[in-house]
Amino acid sequence: MTGLLPSPLGGSLAVAVCWLLIAALALLPARNSLFARRIAFPLGALAGLALAALGLRAVWLPPESLVLPLGLPNLPFHLRIDPLAGFFLTLLGAVSAGISTYAAGYFRDEGARRVALIALQYHVFVASMAFVMLADDAYLFMVAWETMALSSYFLVITDHKLPSTRSAGFLYLLIAHLGAIAILLCFGVMSGGRGDYTFDALRAAHLSPQWATVAFLLAFFGFGAKAGMIPLHAWLPEAHPAAPSPVSAMMSGVMIKTAIYGMVRVIYDLIGGVRWEWGMLVLAVGAGTMLFGVLYALMQHDLKRLLAYHSVENIGIILLGLGMSLVFIGSGHPVAGALALIAALYHTLNHAVFKGLLFLGSGSILHATGLRNLNDMGGLIRKLPKTALYFLVGALAISALPPLNGFVSEWLTFQAALQAPILENGVVRSLVPLFAATLALAGALTAMCFVKVYGIAFLGKPREAQHAPAGATGHDARGMELYGMAWLAAGCCMLGLFPSAVLLMLNRVSASLTGQGLSAEALKSSWLWLVPTATQQASYAPIIFLAVIVAVTLLAYLLVRRFYHGRVRFADPWDCGFAEQSPRMQDTADAFGQPIRHVFGPLYLMDRRLPGPEDPAPRFSLKIEDRHWYWLYLPVARLAEFVSAKIALLQQGRVSIYLLYSFLTLLALLVFVR
Amino acid sequence: MSLANQIVNLLAALLLLIAFAMLSQRRILTLIKLLAWQGGALAASTAIVAYSTGQPHLYFSAGLTVALKVGLIPWVLHRLIDRLNVRWDIETLINIPATMLIGIGLVIFAFALATPISQMASVFTRSTLGIALASVLLSFLMMIVRRKAVPQVIGFLAMENGLFFAATSATYGMPLVVELGVALDVLVGTFIFGIFFFHIREQFDSLDIRHMEKLKQD
């Protein structure tokens, strides 16, 4: 039977090539967007499913490698698939399957040329991500990495006629390239000037501790720029809202995970010899990223910006797991390190699924109402009942409520943090739980934020119902859009209900990467009980949890309907004695975040205009800006401008001066070679 | 030292003298005449090198030089300045005595540079390499200090003469194919420059390159 199946590597390569073919075919001249919608995107989704299956198989098989006779002369492309790559390919395939399905329906009302271009860029984008994960030399890796950056840049600037979109795209491209330079330098440091850039050679190279640390810092910076960790996160809240929703889902769900893949690949696999000091840096940055992300998310009223800040937050959670894993492994506790790594990778997968779902949901809202501003929404649950259901699943998952998937990975991260007492170093031992405590804070704030999103957008009454913006279809998601969201929502439930299977799979990834898996007792986790360390320490049974939730809900419902009163009553809520209430009097998104804004006031850069009591035309305005712009980005921009102005002095516009330049260069070279 | 050798040295000195003369010349017509003379000296020295070393392809080079650099290119330039009506005197950026002083400095520099190479070179190249390098640098200097476009092109052509001289005297000439290619390039270059002159004048009503400063991006 296994002989009939394609090998994971060959199959994955075939899927990636298939994506490229779809991209090329999408360019065929077509009079309408039917080809892209009916054929290209569904085919891409099928290819994604195949890739997920192949990746899943690769996790359980020994590594496989292949040399492609492509690329430059004497510099072929090396491909390799191992459990880590297999896991990330599964993530890519499964999530892209949902998003491609959704996209097949989403671009219904777009022009043919636009959809053709989007289909081209989108499929090049997914194919390049597959190549990033399959690459086994720095050369192919960088080629795929840059293709990914460029194709996603063009996707971000789909609406390039808007100046704000163009500047968002530029910011994204700039930070992506800064990161790429750091990654390139990191590969250079690792190769140590021997000129062999296959990953095998990099793995075999023994770096001195100083150079290993330099390589680690470069990799952390370079991949962190793509992942959106602070202070390099600035592109995320700009680029995600600018892109069409399926693209935002792809970028936030999958693309920033390729940065996590790169980080794990380079730090654990290529550099090796992990040190706990690195882990402390990752932990600190992760905790900062997480808190920053969620606090700023709470202040947003643009739905997609809010989701983008939550991506920043979730990257922080993943980094927290990675950091703990580095600390544990670096101080000689590989079992705890494996647990933390597994938690981080689990959260990577979970975030991909639920963030993809949430962005797709926001796309449906945008399609139906033309709105992105939460303050204008309200009561959407009646207009968009199906979207509301799927969005609720995503919101519950990201808020880390059991029995959905977000809870499992955050719980595992906590379990890893609770291993801190085994550490020898007292300072580290006390800092690790502290960082875990910030995770608890961030989790609570996330829940609050999604109460706000769901409450403001879907519940209540429409705030600005009178004038729907142009381009709004006014109807709920349907057809392919629903299937795409249903697939991801099912993923949220499955990953939450059957964590033991995922745990075993990730254990294999960890074992192949660090040579160490979980404890024997943890590996005996049954499908019902998830045991990360030992039975007497902690265990979790999501299905029992679900059963209890369902039972209690049903019981309460029955009790109320049967024995209490049993009738449905429609009435105004308490109206504060006002004679008349309008929907405009409901809480807004900004109002909901006000307590947090008060508590964490010094963290925000606020520009608030309060009208005076005598003002005949009162206007309240509030603008919250990211402090990073003022202490980091703008000074760097000014410095770059200053240096460029100095260099521009070279351009005199006089031919004689230019001739003089070459004359002096000639003289200097003559003297130099003498 | 053989007679041929002495004649080549004499011609080399002539070449350098002409380069200085071009540097100090204010009139375009004379400048073109000097260019033709320089071409002639070059052709003569190539022919003598060909005679004394017995390399027949150098005769061909010499013939090509006469045809192009003494005949065709000066004629084209004459026609060009007639058509453009730019027979006036040349303005320089730096006054002429100062230019000459810089030129002397460049010659010393060129000789200092060429001495170590000359030590290990063949008979003909003892002093000629320094002279060739000096005339290249002097022509380059001329391009820098002239303000009008036509003298700059003449400087460019003179520079090519210097390079050609270095090639013939130091290594008995480049392979014929290369020389043919270079000759063709120079010819084509001259024509292209001619076309550009017309365009520049159309754009700015003058061939003064100061006007091109307006093209600078602010």
PDB file of N, CA, C and O in Angstrom, chain B residues 110-136:
ATOM      1  N   ALA B 110      52.610  59.886 -14.465  1.00  0.00           N
ATOM      2  CA  ALA B 110      52.538  58.772 -15.409  1.00  0.00           C
ATOM      3  C   ALA B 110      53.891  58.091 -15.536  1.00  0.00           C
ATOM      4  O   ALA B 110      53.988  56.863 -15.555  1.00  0.00           O
ATOM      5  N   PHE B 111      54.941  58.917 -15.573  1.00  0.00           N
ATOM      6  CA  PHE B 111      56.266  58.299 -15.709  1.00  0.00           C
ATOM      7  C   PHE B 111      56.639  57.513 -14.462  1.00  0.00           C
ATOM      8  O   PHE B 111      57.191  56.415 -14.550  1.00  0.00           O
ATOM      9  N   ALA B 112      56.304  58.077 -13.297  1.00  0.00           N
ATOM     10  CA  ALA B 112      56.601  57.374 -12.049  1.00  0.00           C
ATOM     11  C   ALA B 112      55.894  56.029 -12.036  1.00  0.00           C
ATOM     12  O   ALA B 112      56.420  55.021 -11.570  1.00  0.00           O
ATOM     13  N   LEU B 113      54.695  56.056 -12.599  1.00  0.00           N
ATOM     14  CA  LEU B 113      53.891  54.835 -12.598  1.00  0.00           C
ATOM     15  C   LEU B 113      54.444  53.822 -13.581  1.00  0.00           C
ATOM     16  O   LEU B 113      54.453  52.617 -13.320  1.00  0.00           O
ATOM     17  N   ALA B 114      54.934  54.330 -14.725  1.00  0.00           N
ATOM     18  CA  ALA B 114      55.320  53.421 -15.807  1.00  0.00           C
ATOM     19  C   ALA B 114      56.712  52.842 -15.605  1.00  0.00           C
ATOM     20  O   ALA B 114      57.020  51.796 -16.165  1.00  0.00           O
ATOM     21  N   THR B 115      57.574  53.532 -14.833  1.00  0.00           N
ATOM     22  CA  THR B 115      58.961  53.075 -14.714  1.00  0.00           C
ATOM     23  C   THR B 115      59.079  51.608 -14.303  1.00  0.00           C
ATOM     24  O   THR B 115      59.759  50.837 -14.985  1.00  0.00           O
ATOM     25  N   PRO B 116      58.421  51.190 -13.209  1.00  0.00           N
ATOM     26  CA  PRO B 116      58.603  49.775 -12.829  1.00  0.00           C
ATOM     27  C   PRO B 116      58.127  48.805 -13.903  1.00  0.00           C
ATOM     28  O   PRO B 116      58.725  47.741 -14.075  1.00  0.00           O
ATOM     29  N   ILE B 117      57.088  49.210 -14.643  1.00  0.00           N
ATOM     30  CA  ILE B 117      56.598  48.304 -15.700  1.00  0.00           C
ATOM     31  C   ILE B 117      57.600  48.281 -16.837  1.00  0.00           C
ATOM     32  O   ILE B 117      57.903  47.231 -17.405  1.00  0.00           O
ATOM     33  N   SER B 118      58.174  49.459 -17.173  1.00  0.00           N
ATOM     34  CA  SER B 118      59.098  49.542 -18.295  1.00  0.00           C
ATOM     35  C   SER B 118      60.322  48.674 -18.072  1.00  0.00           C
ATOM     36  O   SER B 118      60.890  48.149 -19.021  1.00  0.00           O
ATOM     37  N   GLN B 119      60.730  48.525 -16.820  1.00  0.00           N
ATOM     38  CA  GLN B 119      61.932  47.751 -16.538  1.00  0.00           C
ATOM     39  C   GLN B 119      61.848  46.347 -17.121  1.00  0.00           C
ATOM     40  O   GLN B 119      62.836  45.799 -17.592  1.00  0.00           O
ATOM     41  N   MET B 120      60.674  45.786 -17.068  1.00  0.00           N
ATOM     42  CA  MET B 120      60.576  44.390 -17.505  1.00  0.00           C
ATOM     43  C   MET B 120      59.964  44.273 -18.901  1.00  0.00           C
ATOM     44  O   MET B 120      59.643  43.186 -19.342  1.00  0.00           O
ATOM     45  N   ALA B 121      59.804  45.408 -19.585  1.00  0.00           N
ATOM     46  CA  ALA B 121      59.138  45.337 -20.880  1.00  0.00           C
ATOM     47  C   ALA B 121      60.159  45.200 -22.005  1.00  0.00           C
ATOM     48  O   ALA B 121      61.362  45.215 -21.791  1.00  0.00           O
ATOM     49  N   SER B 122      59.662  45.093 -23.227  1.00  0.00           N
ATOM     50  CA  SER B 122      60.536  44.874 -24.381  1.00  0.00           C
ATOM     51  C   SER B 122      61.234  46.171 -24.780  1.00  0.00           C
ATOM     52  O   SER B 122      61.026  47.224 -24.174  1.00  0.00           O
ATOM     53  N   VAL B 123      62.044  46.093 -25.812  1.00  0.00           N
ATOM     54  CA  VAL B 123      62.923  47.192 -26.203  1.00  0.00           C
ATOM     55  C   VAL B 123      62.173  48.491 -26.468  1.00  0.00           C
ATOM     56  O   VAL B 123      62.558  49.556 -26.006  1.00  0.00           O
ATOM     57  N   PHE B 124      61.111  48.354 -27.202  1.00  0.00           N
ATOM     58  CA  PHE B 124      60.439  49.555 -27.679  1.00  0.00           C
ATOM     59  C   PHE B 124      59.757  50.353 -26.580  1.00  0.00           C
ATOM     60  O   PHE B 124      59.419  51.498 -26.772  1.00  0.00           O
ATOM     61  N   THR B 125      59.530  49.706 -25.464  1.00  0.00           N
ATOM     62  CA  THR B 125      58.607  50.317 -24.529  1.00  0.00           C
ATOM     63  C   THR B 125      59.281  51.119 -23.441  1.00  0.00           C
ATOM     64  O   THR B 125      58.606  51.635 -22.571  1.00  0.00           O
ATOM     65  N   ARG B 126      60.601  51.206 -23.478  1.00  0.00           N
ATOM     66  CA  ARG B 126      61.294  51.823 -22.364  1.00  0.00           C
ATOM     67  C   ARG B 126      60.618  53.121 -21.892  1.00  0.00           C
ATOM     68  O   ARG B 126      60.223  53.264 -20.755  1.00  0.00           O
ATOM     69  N   SER B 127      60.503  54.067 -22.801  1.00  0.00           N
ATOM     70  CA  SER B 127      59.911  55.332 -22.367  1.00  0.00           C
ATOM     71  C   SER B 127      58.520  55.555 -22.944  1.00  0.00           C
ATOM     72  O   SER B 127      57.785  56.415 -22.481  1.00  0.00           O
ATOM     73  N   THR B 128      58.206  54.740 -23.952  1.00  0.00           N
ATOM     74  CA  THR B 128      56.936  55.019 -24.630  1.00  0.00           C
ATOM     75  C   THR B 128      55.729  54.735 -23.769  1.00  0.00           C
ATOM     76  O   THR B 128      54.698  55.389 -23.913  1.00  0.00           O
ATOM     77  N   LEU B 129      55.838  53.771 -22.861  1.00  0.00           N
ATOM     78  CA  LEU B 129      54.681  53.425 -22.051  1.00  0.00           C
ATOM     79  C   LEU B 129      54.273  54.608 -21.174  1.00  0.00           C
ATOM     80  O   LEU B 129      53.086  54.957 -21.064  1.00  0.00           O
ATOM     81  N   GLY B 130      55.317  55.253 -20.595  1.00  0.00           N
ATOM     82  CA  GLY B 130      55.031  56.433 -19.774  1.00  0.00           C
ATOM     83  C   GLY B 130      54.360  57.515 -20.591  1.00  0.00           C
ATOM     84  O   GLY B 130      53.394  58.140 -20.150  1.00  0.00           O
ATOM     85  N   ILE B 131      54.858  57.699 -21.811  1.00  0.00           N
ATOM     86  CA  ILE B 131      54.296  58.744 -22.667  1.00  0.00           C
ATOM     87  C   ILE B 131      52.859  58.428 -23.030  1.00  0.00           C
ATOM     88  O   ILE B 131      51.963  59.289 -22.978  1.00  0.00           O
ATOM     89  N   ALA B 132      52.627  57.162 -23.340  1.00  0.00           N
ATOM     90  CA  ALA B 132      51.261  56.762 -23.706  1.00  0.00           C
ATOM     91  C   ALA B 132      50.307  57.028 -22.554  1.00  0.00           C
ATOM     92  O   ALA B 132      49.237  57.631 -22.725  1.00  0.00           O
ATOM     93  N   LEU B 133      50.732  56.631 -21.355  1.00  0.00           N
ATOM     94  CA  LEU B 133      49.893  56.839 -20.185  1.00  0.00           C
ATOM     95  C   LEU B 133      49.663  58.325 -19.952  1.00  0.00           C
ATOM     96  O   LEU B 133      48.541  58.773 -19.663  1.00  0.00           O
ATOM     97  N   ALA B 134      50.754  59.104 -20.123  1.00  0.00           N
ATOM     98  CA  ALA B 134      50.641  60.550 -19.921  1.00  0.00           C
ATOM     99  C   ALA B 134      49.662  61.152 -20.905  1.00  0.00           C
ATOM    100  O   ALA B 134      48.845  62.003 -20.548  1.00  0.00           O
ATOM    101  N   SER B 135      49.701  60.683 -22.183  1.00  0.00           N
ATOM    102  CA  SER B 135      48.786  61.325 -23.126  1.00  0.00           C
ATOM    103  C   SER B 135      47.344  60.911 -22.861  1.00  0.00           C
ATOM    104  O   SER B 135      46.420  61.702 -23.083  1.00  0.00           O
ATOM    105  N   VAL B 136      47.148  59.703 -22.330  1.00  0.00           N
ATOM    106  CA  VAL B 136      45.785  59.324 -21.930  1.00  0.00           C
ATOM    107  C   VAL B 136      45.293  60.277 -20.840  1.00  0.00           C
ATOM    108  O   VAL B 136      44.181  60.833 -20.913  1.00  0.00           O
TER     109      VAL B 136
END
